[in-house]
Coordinates of C-alpha atoms in Angstrom, one line a residue:
X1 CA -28.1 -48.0 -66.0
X2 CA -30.1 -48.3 -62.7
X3 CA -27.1 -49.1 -60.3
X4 CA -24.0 -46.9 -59.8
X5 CA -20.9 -48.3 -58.2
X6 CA -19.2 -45.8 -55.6
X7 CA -17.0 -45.3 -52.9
X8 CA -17.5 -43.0 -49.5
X9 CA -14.9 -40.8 -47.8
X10 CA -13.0 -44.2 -46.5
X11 CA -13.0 -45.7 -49.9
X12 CA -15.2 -48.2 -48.8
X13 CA -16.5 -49.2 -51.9
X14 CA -20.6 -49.7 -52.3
X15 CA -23.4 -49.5 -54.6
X16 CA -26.2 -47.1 -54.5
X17 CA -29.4 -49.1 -56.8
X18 CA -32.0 -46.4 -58.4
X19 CA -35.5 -46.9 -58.5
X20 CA -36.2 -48.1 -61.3
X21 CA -38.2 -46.0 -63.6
X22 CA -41.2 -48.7 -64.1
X23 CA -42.0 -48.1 -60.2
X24 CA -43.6 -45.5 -58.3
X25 CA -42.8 -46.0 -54.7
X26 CA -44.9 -43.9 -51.5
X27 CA -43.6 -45.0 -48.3
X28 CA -43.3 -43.7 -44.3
X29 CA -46.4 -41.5 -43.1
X30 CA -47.1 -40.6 -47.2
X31 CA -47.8 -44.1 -47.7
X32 CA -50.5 -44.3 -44.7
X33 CA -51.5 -40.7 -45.7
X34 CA -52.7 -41.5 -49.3
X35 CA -54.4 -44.6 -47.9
X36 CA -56.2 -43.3 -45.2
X37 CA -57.0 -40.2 -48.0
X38 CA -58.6 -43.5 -50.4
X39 CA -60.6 -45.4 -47.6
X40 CA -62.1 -42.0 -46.4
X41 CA -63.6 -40.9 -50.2
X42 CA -64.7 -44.4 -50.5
X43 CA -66.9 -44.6 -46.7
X44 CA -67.6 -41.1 -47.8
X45 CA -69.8 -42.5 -50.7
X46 CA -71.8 -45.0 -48.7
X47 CA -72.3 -42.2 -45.9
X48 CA -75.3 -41.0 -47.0
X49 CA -77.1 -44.4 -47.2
X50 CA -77.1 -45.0 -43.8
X51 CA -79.9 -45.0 -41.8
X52 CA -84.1 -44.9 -42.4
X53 CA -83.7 -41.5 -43.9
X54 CA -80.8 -43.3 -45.9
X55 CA -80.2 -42.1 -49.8
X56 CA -80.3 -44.6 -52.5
X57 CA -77.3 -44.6 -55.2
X58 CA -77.8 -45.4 -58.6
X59 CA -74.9 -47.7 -60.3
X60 CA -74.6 -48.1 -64.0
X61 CA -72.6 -51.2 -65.0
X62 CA -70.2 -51.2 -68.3
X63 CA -72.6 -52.9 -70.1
X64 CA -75.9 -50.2 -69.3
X65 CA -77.4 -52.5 -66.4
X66 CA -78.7 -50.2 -64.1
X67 CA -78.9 -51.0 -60.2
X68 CA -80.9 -48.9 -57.7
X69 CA -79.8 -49.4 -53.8
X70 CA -79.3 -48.5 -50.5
X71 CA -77.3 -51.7 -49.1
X72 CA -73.9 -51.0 -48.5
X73 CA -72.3 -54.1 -49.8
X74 CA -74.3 -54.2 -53.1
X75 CA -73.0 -50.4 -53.9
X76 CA -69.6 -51.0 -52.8
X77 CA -69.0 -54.7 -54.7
X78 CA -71.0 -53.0 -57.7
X79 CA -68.0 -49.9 -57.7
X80 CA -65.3 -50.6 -59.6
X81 CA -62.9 -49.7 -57.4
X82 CA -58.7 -49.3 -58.8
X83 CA -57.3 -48.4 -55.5
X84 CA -55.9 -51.4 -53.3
X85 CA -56.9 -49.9 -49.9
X86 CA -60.6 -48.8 -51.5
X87 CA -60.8 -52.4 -52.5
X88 CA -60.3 -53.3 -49.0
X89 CA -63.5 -51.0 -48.2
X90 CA -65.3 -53.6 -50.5
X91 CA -63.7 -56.6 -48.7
X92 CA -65.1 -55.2 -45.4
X93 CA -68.8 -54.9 -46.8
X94 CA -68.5 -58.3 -48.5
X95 CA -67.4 -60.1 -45.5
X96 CA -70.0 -58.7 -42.7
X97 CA -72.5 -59.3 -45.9
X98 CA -71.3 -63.0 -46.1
X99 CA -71.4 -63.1 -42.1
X100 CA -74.3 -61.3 -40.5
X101 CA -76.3 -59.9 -43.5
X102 CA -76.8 -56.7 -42.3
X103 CA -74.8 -53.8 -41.1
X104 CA -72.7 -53.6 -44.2
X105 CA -73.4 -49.3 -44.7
X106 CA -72.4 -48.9 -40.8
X107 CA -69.0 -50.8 -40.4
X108 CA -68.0 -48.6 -43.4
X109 CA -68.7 -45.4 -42.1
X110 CA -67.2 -46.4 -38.5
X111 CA -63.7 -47.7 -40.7
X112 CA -63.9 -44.5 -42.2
X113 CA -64.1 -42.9 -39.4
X114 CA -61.4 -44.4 -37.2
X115 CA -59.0 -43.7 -40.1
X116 CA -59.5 -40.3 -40.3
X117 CA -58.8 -39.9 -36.3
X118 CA -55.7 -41.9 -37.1
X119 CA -55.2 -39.1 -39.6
X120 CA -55.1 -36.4 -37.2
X121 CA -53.1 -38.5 -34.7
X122 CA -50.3 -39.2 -37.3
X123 CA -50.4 -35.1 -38.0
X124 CA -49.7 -35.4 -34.1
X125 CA -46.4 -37.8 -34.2
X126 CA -47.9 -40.6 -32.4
X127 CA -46.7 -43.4 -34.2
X128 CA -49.0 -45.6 -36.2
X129 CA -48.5 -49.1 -33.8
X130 CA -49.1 -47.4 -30.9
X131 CA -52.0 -45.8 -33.0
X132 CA -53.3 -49.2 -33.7
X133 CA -52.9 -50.5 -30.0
X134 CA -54.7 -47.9 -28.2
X135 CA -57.5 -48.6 -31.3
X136 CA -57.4 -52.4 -30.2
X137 CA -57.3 -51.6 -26.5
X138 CA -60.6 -49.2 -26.9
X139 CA -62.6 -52.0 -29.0
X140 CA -62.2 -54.1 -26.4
X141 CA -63.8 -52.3 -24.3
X142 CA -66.3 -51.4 -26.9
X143 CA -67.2 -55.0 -27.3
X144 CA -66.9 -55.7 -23.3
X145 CA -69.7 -53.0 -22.8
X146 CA -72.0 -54.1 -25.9
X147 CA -72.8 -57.4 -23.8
X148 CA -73.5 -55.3 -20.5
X149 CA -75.8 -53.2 -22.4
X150 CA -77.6 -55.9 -24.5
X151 CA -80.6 -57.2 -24.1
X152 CA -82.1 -60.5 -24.4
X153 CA -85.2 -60.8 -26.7
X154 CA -87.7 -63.4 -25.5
X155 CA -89.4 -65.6 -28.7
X156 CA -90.9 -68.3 -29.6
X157 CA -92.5 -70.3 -32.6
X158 CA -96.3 -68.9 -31.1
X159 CA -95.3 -65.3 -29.7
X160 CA -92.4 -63.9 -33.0
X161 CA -93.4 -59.9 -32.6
X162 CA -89.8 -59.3 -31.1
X163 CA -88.3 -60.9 -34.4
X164 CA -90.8 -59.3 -36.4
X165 CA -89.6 -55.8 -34.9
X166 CA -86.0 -56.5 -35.6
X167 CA -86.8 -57.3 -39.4
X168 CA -88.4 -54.4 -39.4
X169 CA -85.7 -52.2 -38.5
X170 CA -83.3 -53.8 -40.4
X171 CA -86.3 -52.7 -43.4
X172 CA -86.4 -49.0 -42.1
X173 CA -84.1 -48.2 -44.4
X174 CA -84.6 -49.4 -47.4
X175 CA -86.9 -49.2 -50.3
X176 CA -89.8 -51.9 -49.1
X177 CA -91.0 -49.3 -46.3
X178 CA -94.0 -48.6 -48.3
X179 CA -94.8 -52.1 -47.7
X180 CA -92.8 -52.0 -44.1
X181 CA -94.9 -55.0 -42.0
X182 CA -95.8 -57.1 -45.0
X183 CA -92.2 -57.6 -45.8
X184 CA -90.8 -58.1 -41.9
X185 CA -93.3 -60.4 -41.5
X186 CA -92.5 -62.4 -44.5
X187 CA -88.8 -62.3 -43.5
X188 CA -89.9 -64.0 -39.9
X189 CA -92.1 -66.7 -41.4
X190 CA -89.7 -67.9 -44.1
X191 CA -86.9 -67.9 -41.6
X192 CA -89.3 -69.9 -39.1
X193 CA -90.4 -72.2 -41.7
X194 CA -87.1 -73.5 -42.8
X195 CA -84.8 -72.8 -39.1
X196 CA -83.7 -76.0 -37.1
X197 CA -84.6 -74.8 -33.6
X198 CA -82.6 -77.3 -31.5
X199 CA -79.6 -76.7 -33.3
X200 CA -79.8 -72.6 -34.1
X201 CA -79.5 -72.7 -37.2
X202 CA -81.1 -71.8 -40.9
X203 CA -79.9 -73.2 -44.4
X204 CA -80.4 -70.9 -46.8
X205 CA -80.8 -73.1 -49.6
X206 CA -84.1 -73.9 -48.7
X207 CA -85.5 -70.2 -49.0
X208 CA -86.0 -69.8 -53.0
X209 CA -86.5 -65.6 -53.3
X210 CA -88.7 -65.3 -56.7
X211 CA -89.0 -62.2 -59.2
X212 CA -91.2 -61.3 -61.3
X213 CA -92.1 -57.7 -62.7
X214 CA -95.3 -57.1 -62.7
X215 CA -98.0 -56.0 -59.9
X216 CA -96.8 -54.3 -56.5
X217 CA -94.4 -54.6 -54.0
X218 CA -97.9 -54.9 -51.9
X219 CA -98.6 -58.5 -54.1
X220 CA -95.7 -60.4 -52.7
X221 CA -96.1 -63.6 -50.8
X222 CA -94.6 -66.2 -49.1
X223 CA -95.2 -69.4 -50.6
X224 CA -94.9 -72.6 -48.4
X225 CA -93.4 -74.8 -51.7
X226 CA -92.0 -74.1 -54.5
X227 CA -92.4 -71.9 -57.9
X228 CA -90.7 -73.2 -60.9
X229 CA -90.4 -70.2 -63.3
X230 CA -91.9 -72.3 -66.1
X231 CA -95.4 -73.6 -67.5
X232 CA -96.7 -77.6 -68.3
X233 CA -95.2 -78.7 -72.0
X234 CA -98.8 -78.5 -73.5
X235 CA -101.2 -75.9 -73.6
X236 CA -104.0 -78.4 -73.2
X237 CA -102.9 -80.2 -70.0
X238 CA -104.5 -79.1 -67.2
X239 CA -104.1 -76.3 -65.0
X240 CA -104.4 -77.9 -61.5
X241 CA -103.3 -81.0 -59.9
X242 CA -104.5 -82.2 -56.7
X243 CA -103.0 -85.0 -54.4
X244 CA -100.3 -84.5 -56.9
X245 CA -97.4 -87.7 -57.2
X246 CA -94.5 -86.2 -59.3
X247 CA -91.9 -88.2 -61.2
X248 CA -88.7 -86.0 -61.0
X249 CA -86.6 -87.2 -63.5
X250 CA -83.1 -86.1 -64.7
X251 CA -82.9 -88.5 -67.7
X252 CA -84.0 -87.3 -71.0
X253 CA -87.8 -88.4 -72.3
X254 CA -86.3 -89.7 -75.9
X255 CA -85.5 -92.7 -77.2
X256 CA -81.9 -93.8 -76.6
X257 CA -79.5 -92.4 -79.2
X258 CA -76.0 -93.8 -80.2
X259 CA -73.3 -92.1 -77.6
X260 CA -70.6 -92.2 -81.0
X261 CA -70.9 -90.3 -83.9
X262 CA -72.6 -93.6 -85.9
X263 CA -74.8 -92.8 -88.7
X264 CA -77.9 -94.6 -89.3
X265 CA -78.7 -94.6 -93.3
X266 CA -82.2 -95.8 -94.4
X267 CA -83.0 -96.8 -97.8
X268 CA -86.2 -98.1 -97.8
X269 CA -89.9 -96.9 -96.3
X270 CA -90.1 -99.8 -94.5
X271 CA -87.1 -99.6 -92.6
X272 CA -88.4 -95.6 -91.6
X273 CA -91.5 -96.9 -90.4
X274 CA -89.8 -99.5 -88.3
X275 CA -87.5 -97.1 -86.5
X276 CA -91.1 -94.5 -86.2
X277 CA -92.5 -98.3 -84.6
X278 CA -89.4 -98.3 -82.4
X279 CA -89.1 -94.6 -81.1
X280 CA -93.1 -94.9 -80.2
X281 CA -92.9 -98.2 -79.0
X282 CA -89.7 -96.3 -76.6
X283 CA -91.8 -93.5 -75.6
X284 CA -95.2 -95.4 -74.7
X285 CA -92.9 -97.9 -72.6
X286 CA -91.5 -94.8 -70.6
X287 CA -94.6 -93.1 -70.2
X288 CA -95.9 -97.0 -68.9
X289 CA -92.9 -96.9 -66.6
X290 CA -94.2 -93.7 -65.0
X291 CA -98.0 -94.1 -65.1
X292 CA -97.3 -97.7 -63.2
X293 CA -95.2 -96.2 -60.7
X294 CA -98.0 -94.4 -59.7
X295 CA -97.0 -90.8 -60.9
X296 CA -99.6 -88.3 -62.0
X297 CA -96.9 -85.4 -63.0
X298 CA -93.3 -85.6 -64.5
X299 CA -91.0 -82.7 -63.8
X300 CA -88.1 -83.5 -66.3
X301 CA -84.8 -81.6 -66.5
X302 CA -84.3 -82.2 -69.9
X303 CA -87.0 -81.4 -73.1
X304 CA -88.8 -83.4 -75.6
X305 CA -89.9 -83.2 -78.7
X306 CA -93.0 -82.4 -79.6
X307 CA -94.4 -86.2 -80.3
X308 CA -93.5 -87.0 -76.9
X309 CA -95.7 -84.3 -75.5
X310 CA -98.7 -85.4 -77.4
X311 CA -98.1 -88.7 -76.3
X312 CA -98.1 -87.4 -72.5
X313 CA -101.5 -85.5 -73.5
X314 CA -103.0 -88.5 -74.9
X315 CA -101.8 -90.3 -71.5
X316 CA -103.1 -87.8 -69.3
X317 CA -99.9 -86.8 -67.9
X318 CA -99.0 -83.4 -67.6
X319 CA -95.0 -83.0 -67.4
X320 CA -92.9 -79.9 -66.8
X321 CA -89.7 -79.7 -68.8
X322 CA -86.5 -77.8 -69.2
X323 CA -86.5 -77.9 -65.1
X324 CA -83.2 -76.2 -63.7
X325 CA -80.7 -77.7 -61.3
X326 CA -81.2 -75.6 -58.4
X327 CA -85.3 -76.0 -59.1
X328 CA -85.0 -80.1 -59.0
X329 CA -83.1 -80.2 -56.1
X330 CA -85.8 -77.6 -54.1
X331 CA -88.4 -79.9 -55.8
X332 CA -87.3 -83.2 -54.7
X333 CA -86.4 -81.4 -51.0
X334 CA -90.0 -79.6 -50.8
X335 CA -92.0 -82.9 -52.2
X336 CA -89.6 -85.5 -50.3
X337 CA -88.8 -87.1 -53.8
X338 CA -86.0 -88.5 -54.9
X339 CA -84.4 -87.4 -58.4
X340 CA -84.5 -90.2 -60.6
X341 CA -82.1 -91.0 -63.3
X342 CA -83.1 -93.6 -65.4
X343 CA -86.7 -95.0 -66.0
X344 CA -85.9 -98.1 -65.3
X345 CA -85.4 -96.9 -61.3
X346 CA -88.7 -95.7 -60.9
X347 CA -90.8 -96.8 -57.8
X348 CA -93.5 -95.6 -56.0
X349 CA -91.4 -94.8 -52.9
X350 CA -89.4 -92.1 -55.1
X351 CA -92.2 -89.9 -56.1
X352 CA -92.8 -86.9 -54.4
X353 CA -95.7 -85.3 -53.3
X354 CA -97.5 -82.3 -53.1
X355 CA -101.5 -81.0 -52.5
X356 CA -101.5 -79.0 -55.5
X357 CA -99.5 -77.8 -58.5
X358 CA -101.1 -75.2 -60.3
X359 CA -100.4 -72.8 -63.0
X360 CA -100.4 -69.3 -62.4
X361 CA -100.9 -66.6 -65.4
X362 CA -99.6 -62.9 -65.2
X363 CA -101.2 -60.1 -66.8
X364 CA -101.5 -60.2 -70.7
X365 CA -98.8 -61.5 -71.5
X366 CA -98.9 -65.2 -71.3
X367 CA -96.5 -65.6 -68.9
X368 CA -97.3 -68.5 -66.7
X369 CA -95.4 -70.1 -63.2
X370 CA -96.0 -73.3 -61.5
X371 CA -96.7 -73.4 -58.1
X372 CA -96.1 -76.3 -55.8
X373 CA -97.8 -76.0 -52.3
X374 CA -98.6 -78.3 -50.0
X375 CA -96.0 -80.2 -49.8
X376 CA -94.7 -83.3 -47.6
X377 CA -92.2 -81.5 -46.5
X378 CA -92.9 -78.4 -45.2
X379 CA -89.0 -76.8 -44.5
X380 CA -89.4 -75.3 -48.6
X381 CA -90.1 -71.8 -48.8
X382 CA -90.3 -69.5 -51.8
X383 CA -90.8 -65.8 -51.8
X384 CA -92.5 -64.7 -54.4
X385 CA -91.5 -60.9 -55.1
X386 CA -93.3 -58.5 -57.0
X387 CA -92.6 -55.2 -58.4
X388 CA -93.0 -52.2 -61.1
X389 CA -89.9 -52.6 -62.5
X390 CA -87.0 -54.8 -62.5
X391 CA -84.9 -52.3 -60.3
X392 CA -87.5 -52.5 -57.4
X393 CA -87.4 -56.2 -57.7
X394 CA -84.0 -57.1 -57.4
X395 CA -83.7 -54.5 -54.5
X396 CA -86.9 -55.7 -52.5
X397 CA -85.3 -59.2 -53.0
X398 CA -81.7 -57.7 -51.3
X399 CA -83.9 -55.9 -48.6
X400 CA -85.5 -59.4 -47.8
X401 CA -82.3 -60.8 -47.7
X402 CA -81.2 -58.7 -45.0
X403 CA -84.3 -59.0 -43.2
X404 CA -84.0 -62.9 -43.2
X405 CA -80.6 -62.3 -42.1
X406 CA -81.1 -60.4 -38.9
X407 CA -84.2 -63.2 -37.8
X408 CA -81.4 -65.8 -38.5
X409 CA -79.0 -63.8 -36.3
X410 CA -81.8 -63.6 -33.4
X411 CA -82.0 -67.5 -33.7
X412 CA -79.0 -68.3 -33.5
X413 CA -78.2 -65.8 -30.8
X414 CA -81.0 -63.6 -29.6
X415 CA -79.5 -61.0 -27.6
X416 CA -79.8 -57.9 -28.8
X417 CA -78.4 -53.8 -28.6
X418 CA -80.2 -51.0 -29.6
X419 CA -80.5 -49.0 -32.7
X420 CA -80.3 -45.6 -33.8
X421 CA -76.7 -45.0 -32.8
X422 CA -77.6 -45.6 -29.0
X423 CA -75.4 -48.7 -28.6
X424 CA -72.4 -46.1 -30.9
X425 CA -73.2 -43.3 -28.1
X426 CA -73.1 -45.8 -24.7
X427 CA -69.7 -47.4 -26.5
X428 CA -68.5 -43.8 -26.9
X429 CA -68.9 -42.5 -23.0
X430 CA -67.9 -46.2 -21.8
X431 CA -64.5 -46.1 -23.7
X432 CA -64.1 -42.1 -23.2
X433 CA -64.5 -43.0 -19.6
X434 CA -61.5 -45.8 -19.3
X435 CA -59.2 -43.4 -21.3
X436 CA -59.1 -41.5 -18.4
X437 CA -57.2 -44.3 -16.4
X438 CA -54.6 -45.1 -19.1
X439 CA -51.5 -43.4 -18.7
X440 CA -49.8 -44.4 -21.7
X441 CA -50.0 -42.6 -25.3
X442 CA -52.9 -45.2 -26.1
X443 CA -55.3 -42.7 -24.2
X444 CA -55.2 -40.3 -27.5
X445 CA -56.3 -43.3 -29.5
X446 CA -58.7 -44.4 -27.2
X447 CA -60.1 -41.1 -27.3
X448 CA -59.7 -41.3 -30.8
X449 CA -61.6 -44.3 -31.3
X450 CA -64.5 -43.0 -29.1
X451 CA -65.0 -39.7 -31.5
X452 CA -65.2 -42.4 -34.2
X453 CA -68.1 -44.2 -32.8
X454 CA -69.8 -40.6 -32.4
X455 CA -69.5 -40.2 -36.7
X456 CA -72.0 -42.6 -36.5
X457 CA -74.9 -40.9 -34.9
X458 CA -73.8 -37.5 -36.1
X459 CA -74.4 -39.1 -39.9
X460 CA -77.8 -40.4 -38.9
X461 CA -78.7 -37.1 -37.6
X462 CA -77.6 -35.6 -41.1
X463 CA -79.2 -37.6 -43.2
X464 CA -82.6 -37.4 -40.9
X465 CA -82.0 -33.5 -41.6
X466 CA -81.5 -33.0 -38.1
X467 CA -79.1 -30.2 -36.5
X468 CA -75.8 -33.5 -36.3
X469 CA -73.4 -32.1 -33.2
X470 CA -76.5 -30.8 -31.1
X471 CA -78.3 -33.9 -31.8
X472 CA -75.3 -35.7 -30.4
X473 CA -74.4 -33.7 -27.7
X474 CA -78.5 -33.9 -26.4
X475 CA -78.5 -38.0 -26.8
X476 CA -75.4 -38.1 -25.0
X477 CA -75.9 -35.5 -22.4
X478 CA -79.1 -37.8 -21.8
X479 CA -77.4 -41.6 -21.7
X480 CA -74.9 -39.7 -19.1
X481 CA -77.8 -38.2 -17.0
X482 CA -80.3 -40.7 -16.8
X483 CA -78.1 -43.6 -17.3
X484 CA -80.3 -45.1 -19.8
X485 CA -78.5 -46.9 -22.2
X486 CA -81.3 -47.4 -25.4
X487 CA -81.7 -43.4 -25.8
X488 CA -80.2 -43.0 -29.3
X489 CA -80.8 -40.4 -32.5
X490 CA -85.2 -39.8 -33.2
X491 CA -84.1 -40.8 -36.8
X492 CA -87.7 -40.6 -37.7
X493 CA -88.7 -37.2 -35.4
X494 CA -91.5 -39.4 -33.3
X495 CA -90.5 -37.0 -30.2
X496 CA -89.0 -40.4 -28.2
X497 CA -85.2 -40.8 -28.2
X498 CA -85.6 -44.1 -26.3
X499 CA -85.0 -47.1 -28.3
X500 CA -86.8 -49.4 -26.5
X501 CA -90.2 -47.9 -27.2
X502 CA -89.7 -47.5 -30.4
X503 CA -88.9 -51.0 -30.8
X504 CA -85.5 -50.3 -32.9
X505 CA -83.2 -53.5 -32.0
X506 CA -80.1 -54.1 -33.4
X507 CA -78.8 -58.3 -33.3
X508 CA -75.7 -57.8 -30.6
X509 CA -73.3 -60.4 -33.0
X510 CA -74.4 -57.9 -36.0
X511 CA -73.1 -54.7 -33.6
X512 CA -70.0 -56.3 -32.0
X513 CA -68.6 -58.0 -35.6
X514 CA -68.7 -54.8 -37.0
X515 CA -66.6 -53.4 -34.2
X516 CA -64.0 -55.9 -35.0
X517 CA -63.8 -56.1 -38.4
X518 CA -63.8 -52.4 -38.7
X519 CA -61.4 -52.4 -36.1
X520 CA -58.9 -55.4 -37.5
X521 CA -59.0 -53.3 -41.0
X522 CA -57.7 -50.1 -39.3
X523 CA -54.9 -51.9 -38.0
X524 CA -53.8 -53.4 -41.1
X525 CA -53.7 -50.2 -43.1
X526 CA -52.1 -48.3 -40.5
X527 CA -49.4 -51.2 -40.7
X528 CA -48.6 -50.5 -44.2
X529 CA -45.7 -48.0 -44.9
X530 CA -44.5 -48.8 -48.3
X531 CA -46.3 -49.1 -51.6
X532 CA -44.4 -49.9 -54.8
X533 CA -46.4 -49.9 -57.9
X534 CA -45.5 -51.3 -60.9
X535 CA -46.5 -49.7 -63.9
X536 CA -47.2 -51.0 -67.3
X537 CA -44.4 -50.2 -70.4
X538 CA -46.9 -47.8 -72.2
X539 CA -47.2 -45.8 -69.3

């Protein structure tokens, strides 16, 4: 029975319900306790991947798929994470992934952090909304001060080297750096080759990021067109194509078959060589269709046999098939074609066109690409990535993506803060310093808040291998002193603390969302004082 019925000392008559024994229930300062306890071993695991002197985590998936990296988001969506507050850790990463790109290892660490000051405020008796307020109340001012202390980056599409620094901070850390400038630069001209200056702003979808394992990290390229993972139907068509007019068609090259299930029974020879006559006949009057249009290369979505190939042999017209979705669409954006679905549409104003296509062999094992350059329109990129393996690839392709990211954020808004915990350190002293004035309780979580930001260049410091809390203490002594805002932790022991001259930017929106969201996430779980778990009927 999970309810008993009862009276009190008046005889007033009430009913006292049990938990029932399929639920576990945590709730009051317990509650925020275990979660705080969850977020901070979960920000603990990412902790040593931040920074150039980062560590790389290896993840092994269910099925034996190994990844290799040192992006924040990537390791946390790749964890499989049980706990609800851990999981939103991984909604954190995802989001400031899915905004700015880069910065997803940092806002981690700083949640982290401001959860366990909460920690030691709770052990305090402050209570958790007044926790949360002063927490608000400090990133405020955290954000206020980011835009005093930011810079503005001058650029253009002739003089890019301040982009091209920022990419290459955001590549510091990860496993490119071998290959450091090639990469940054790479980042800046696929971003300036697809970016809509007079609006600010990038699509994506027109940057096509390539594989193959093979080669060096030092052999990849940008390519201004596009590679279609694929080679030409026949192995005697030809290699190259210049002034190239391509037919990109989404119909199949076939002759028409019945759309029911109708069965076609032949009983004599002459009615089989009739219906060979007819599906010739088809196939010459579609290859007609294309030649006439003025089209020297089909890219076709769909196969054909192998009749139809030596048909487009004997016609001279080399043809791609099996082309995806996502490739057609680049193609027909890249060539300024249109995508054709019946032969019967075909016109000369449809085609697309390129300066060359060409195949492109790999090493010895027959594997072959098509590369489209030249094109009409120049807006289509593709990175072509190289690698030893296929771990290197996949993470040289997330590094890029990063990179690309931060250039896109510089575009769109190029002021910038900078990096190696300087713009965490000035933040610190700023809110440390209004603290002071508050008379409320909030002052303990201001101060709170302002030790948090300090985790951050006190993990750099360990992870360079540097001495963390005199590292700190120096930096901020310094900032305080000189009143130079870009002094920040010598991740990589140059002997210069400032910043500026070693050219480590940070994009301000990058900096000031992950104040925010870090911030918004602390609130929530601080907010929470009663968990009820339902647990399965085996358990």
């Amino acid at each position: 029975m999970s309810a008993i019925y009862t009276t009190d000392e008046y005889g007033r008559p009430f009913i006292i319900v049990r938990e029932q024994d399929k639920k576990s229930r945590k709730s009051g300062i317990e509650a925020t306790k275990s979660h705080i306890m969850a977020a901070k071993t979960v920000a603990n695991i990412v902790r040593t991947s931040l920074g150039p002197r980062g560590l790389d985590k290896i993840l092994i998936s269910p099925d034996g798929d190994i990844t290799i990296s040192n992006d924040g988001a990537t390791i946390m969506s790749q964890m499989a994470i049980e706990n609800q507050i851990g999981k939103l850790l991984v909604e954190l990463s995802k989001s400031q992934d899915d905004e700015i790109g880069d910065g997803t290892t940092g806002i981690v660490v700083l949640a982290g952090a401001l959860l366990e000051q909460a920690e030691e405020l709770l052990d305090r008796g402050i209570h958790p909304i007044r926790i949360s307020d002063g927490f608000e109340r400090a990133c405020k001012i955290a954000v206020a001060h980011l835009d005093k202390v930011s810079d503005v980056i001058p650029w253009s599409k002739d003089d890019t080297s301040d982009l091209f620094k920022c990419a290459k901070t955001s590549l510091g850390s990860k496993i490119v750096n071998k290959c450091h400038d090639q990469f940054a630069q790479i980042a800046v001209d696929a971003i300036l080759a697809v970016a809509d200056l007079e609006r600010k702003d990038v699509d994506f979808e027109l940057i096509k990021v390539e594989g193959k394992v093979g080669g060096e990290l030092a052999d990849t390229a940008l390519v201004h067109g596009v590679i279609i993972d694929k080679d030409f139907s026949h192995p005697q068509m030809p290699k190259e194509i210049k002034n190239a007019k391509i037919a990109i068609l989404t119909c199949p090259f076939e002759p028409p078959k019945p759309k029911t299930k109708h069965k076609l029974e032949i009983t004599t020879v002459k009615e089989f060589e009739e219906l060979q006559k007819y599906e010739r006949e088809t196939f010459e009057t579609m290859v007609r269709q294309v030649k006439e249009c003025g089209a020297n290369i089909v890219a076709c979505q769909w196969g054909f046999d192998d009749e139809a190939n030596s048909l487009l042999l004997q016609h001279k017209l080399p043809a791609i098939r099996w082309v995806g979705g996502p490739e057609i669409e680049l193609l027909a954006i890249a060539t300024n074609g249109r995508i054709v679905p019946r032969f019967e549409d075909l016109s000369s104003e449809k085609l697309g066109s390129a300066g060359t296509i060409r195949e492109m062999s790999f090493g010895t094992t027959n594997d072959n690409m098509i590369v489209v350059e030249h094109c009409a329109n120049s807006k289509a990129v593709t990175v072509f990535v190289r690698g030893g393996n296929k771990m290197i690839v996949d993470e040289a392709k997330r590094s890029l993506h990063d990179a690309m990211c931060v250039v896109r954020n510089l575009i769109v808004d190029n002021r910038v803060v900078y990096g190696g915990a300087a713009a965490e350190i000035s933040c610190s002293i700023a809110v440390e310093k209004e603290a002071d004035q508050v008379s409320s309780i909030e002052q303990y979580a201001m101060r709170s808040f302002a030790r948090a930001l300090d985790v951050i260049p006190m993990t750099l410091a360990e992870n360079s291998g540097l001495p963390p809390i005199e590292t700190l203490s120096y930096v901020k002594s310094q900032q305080i002193k000189q009143g130079i805002w870009s002094l920040g932790v010598d991740c990589m022991d140059t002997g210069i603390n400032d910043m500026k001259e070693q050219f480590v930017f940070d994009p301000l929106i990058s900096k000031r969302q992950q104040f925010l969201l870090a911030t918004q996430l602390v609130k929530m779980i601080l907010k929470i004082d009663d968990v009820i778990v339902h647990k399965n009927d085996e358990q």
